[in-house]
PDB file of C-alpha atoms in Angstrom:
ATOM      1  CA  MET O  23     -53.757 116.965-179.417  1.00  0.00           C
ATOM      2  CA  GLY O  24     -54.236 113.878-181.650  1.00  0.00           C
ATOM      3  CA  TYR O  25     -54.718 111.612-178.734  1.00  0.00           C
ATOM      4  CA  GLN O  26     -57.369 113.802-177.148  1.00  0.00           C
ATOM      5  CA  LEU O  27     -59.311 113.949-180.342  1.00  0.00           C
ATOM      6  CA  PHE O  28     -59.072 110.074-180.542  1.00  0.00           C
ATOM      7  CA  TRP O  29     -60.591 109.763-176.895  1.00  0.00           C
ATOM      8  CA  VAL O  30     -63.311 112.170-177.648  1.00  0.00           C
ATOM      9  CA  ALA O  31     -64.243 110.363-180.962  1.00  0.00           C
ATOM     10  CA  LEU O  32     -64.187 107.045-178.986  1.00  0.00           C
ATOM     11  CA  LEU O  33     -66.394 108.364-176.182  1.00  0.00           C
ATOM     12  CA  VAL O  34     -68.924 109.976-178.574  1.00  0.00           C
ATOM     13  CA  GLY O  35     -68.903 106.742-180.788  1.00  0.00           C
ATOM     14  CA  GLY O  36     -69.295 104.559-177.757  1.00  0.00           C
ATOM     15  CA  GLY O  37     -72.125 106.728-176.329  1.00  0.00           C
ATOM     16  CA  TYR O  38     -74.100 106.538-179.705  1.00  0.00           C
ATOM     17  CA  LEU O  39     -73.648 102.734-179.692  1.00  0.00           C
ATOM     18  CA  LEU O  40     -75.091 102.383-176.273  1.00  0.00           C
ATOM     19  CA  TYR O  41     -77.960 104.688-177.262  1.00  0.00           C
ATOM     20  CA  ARG O  42     -78.742 102.640-180.207  1.00  0.00           C
ATOM     21  CA  LEU O  43     -78.726  99.351-178.154  1.00  0.00           C
ATOM     22  CA  ILE O  44     -80.995 100.783-175.485  1.00  0.00           C
ATOM     23  CA  LYS O  45     -83.404 102.368-178.131  1.00  0.00           C
ATOM     24  CA  ASN O  46     -83.707  98.978-179.993  1.00  0.00           C
ATOM     25  CA  THR O  47     -84.433  96.984-176.863  1.00  0.00           C
ATOM     26  CA  GLN O  48     -87.378  99.302-176.123  1.00  0.00           C
ATOM     27  CA  GLN O  49     -89.149  98.442-179.407  1.00  0.00           C
ATOM     28  CA  PRO O  50     -91.327  95.420-179.841  1.00  0.00           C
ATOM     29  CA  VAL O  51     -90.165  92.778-182.177  1.00  0.00           C
ATOM     30  CA  VAL O  52     -92.720  91.566-184.741  1.00  0.00           C
ATOM     31  CA  ARG O  53     -91.801  88.344-186.613  1.00  0.00           C
ATOM     32  CA  ASN O  54     -93.609  86.855-189.577  1.00  0.00           C
ATOM     33  CA  GLY O  55     -96.051  89.628-189.744  1.00  0.00           C
ATOM     34  CA  SER O  56     -97.058  88.775-186.261  1.00  0.00           C
ATOM     35  CA  TYR O  57     -99.058  85.732-187.497  1.00  0.00           C
ATOM     36  CA  THR O  58     -97.557  83.582-185.056  1.00  0.00           C
ATOM     37  CA  THR O  59     -99.321  85.165-182.121  1.00  0.00           C
ATOM     38  CA  TYR O  60    -102.313  86.793-183.622  1.00  0.00           C
ATOM     39  CA  GLN O  61    -105.464  85.102-183.673  1.00  0.00           C
ATOM     40  CA  ALA O  62    -108.136  86.064-186.087  1.00  0.00           C
ATOM     41  CA  GLY O  63    -110.937  84.670-184.033  1.00  0.00           C
ATOM     42  CA  THR O  64    -112.798  81.384-184.467  1.00  0.00           C
ATOM     43  CA  CYS O  65    -113.992  79.205-187.282  1.00  0.00           C
ATOM     44  CA  PRO O  66    -117.548  80.196-188.185  1.00  0.00           C
ATOM     45  CA  GLN O  67    -118.402  76.471-188.597  1.00  0.00           C
ATOM     46  CA  CYS O  68    -116.949  74.643-185.480  1.00  0.00           C
ATOM     47  CA  LYS O  69    -115.841  77.760-183.354  1.00  0.00           C
ATOM     48  CA  ALA O  70    -112.306  76.392-183.040  1.00  0.00           C
ATOM     49  CA  PRO O  71    -109.603  79.125-182.613  1.00  0.00           C
ATOM     50  CA  VAL O  72    -107.937  80.019-186.045  1.00  0.00           C
ATOM     51  CA  GLU O  73    -104.899  82.265-186.706  1.00  0.00           C
ATOM     52  CA  ALA O  74    -105.067  85.125-189.455  1.00  0.00           C
ATOM     53  CA  ALA O  75    -102.815  83.252-191.863  1.00  0.00           C
ATOM     54  CA  PHE O  76    -105.080  80.131-191.889  1.00  0.00           C
ATOM     55  CA  LEU O  77    -106.637  79.366-195.315  1.00  0.00           C
ATOM     56  CA  ARG O  78    -108.772  76.361-193.678  1.00  0.00           C
ATOM     57  CA  CYS O  79    -109.682  75.530-190.324  1.00  0.00           C
ATOM     58  CA  PRO O  80    -107.396  72.880-188.819  1.00  0.00           C
ATOM     59  CA  GLU O  81    -110.144  71.253-186.911  1.00  0.00           C
ATOM     60  CA  CYS O  82    -113.046  70.893-189.492  1.00  0.00           C
ATOM     61  CA  GLY O  83    -111.538  71.848-192.699  1.00  0.00           C
ATOM     62  CA  TYR O  84    -113.844  74.818-193.202  1.00  0.00           C
ATOM     63  CA  ARG O  85    -112.538  77.053-196.027  1.00  0.00           C
ATOM     64  CA  LEU O  86    -111.664  80.515-194.457  1.00  0.00           C
ATOM     65  CA  LYS O  87    -110.115  82.126-197.539  1.00  0.00           C
ATOM     66  CA  LYS O  88    -110.018  81.780-201.088  1.00  0.00           C
ATOM     67  CA  ASN O  89    -108.458  83.524-204.043  1.00  0.00           C
ATOM     68  CA  CYS O  90    -110.190  86.165-206.065  1.00  0.00           C
ATOM     69  CA  PRO O  91    -110.967  85.031-209.559  1.00  0.00           C
ATOM     70  CA  GLU O  92    -110.024  88.160-211.139  1.00  0.00           C
ATOM     71  CA  CYS O  93    -106.781  89.336-209.398  1.00  0.00           C
ATOM     72  CA  GLY O  94    -105.863  86.191-207.540  1.00  0.00           C
ATOM     73  CA  LYS O  95    -105.399  87.755-204.159  1.00  0.00           C
ATOM     74  CA  VAL O  96    -106.351  85.957-200.965  1.00  0.00           C
ATOM     75  CA  VAL O  97    -109.855  87.041-199.745  1.00  0.00           C
ATOM     76  CA  LYS O  98    -112.199  85.831-197.195  1.00  0.00           C
ATOM     77  CA  THR O  99    -115.003  83.393-198.235  1.00  0.00           C
ATOM     78  CA  SER O 100    -117.635  85.646-196.402  1.00  0.00           C
ATOM     79  CA  TRP O 101    -116.754  88.640-198.587  1.00  0.00           C
ATOM     80  CA  GLN O 102    -119.113  89.443-201.474  1.00  0.00           C
ATOM     81  CA  ILE O 103    -116.607  91.977-203.374  1.00  0.00           C
ATOM     82  CA  CYS O 104    -112.807  91.857-203.533  1.00  0.00           C
ATOM     83  CA  PRO O 105    -111.366  94.720-201.899  1.00  0.00           C
ATOM     84  CA  TYR O 106    -108.266  94.875-204.332  1.00  0.00           C
ATOM     85  CA  CYS O 107    -109.941  94.875-207.718  1.00  0.00           C
ATOM     86  CA  GLU O 108    -113.631  95.381-206.758  1.00  0.00           C
ATOM     87  CA  ALA O 109    -114.570  92.156-208.556  1.00  0.00           C
ATOM     88  CA  ASN O 110    -117.753  90.229-207.380  1.00  0.00           C
ATOM     89  CA  LEU O 111    -117.008  87.103-205.578  1.00  0.00           C
TER      90      LEU O 111
END
């Protein structure tokens, strides 16, 4: 009886591990908040491609983002109001 219970537990545990391995391989992997593959668009000044994490355009040096003077969070230079603290930029 003890051996039968052991084999049942081993089969159930092995099946569960196999299920988790298959389930994890079907989900997309996101690294670094997807900044490595996401392009925010183009620089408004020189039209060079820029990534979402860039603060400045690497081609012309145009400032894409700045810090809010009130809360310090990073905001786009084109914004008029900070979406975090509602301060005028």
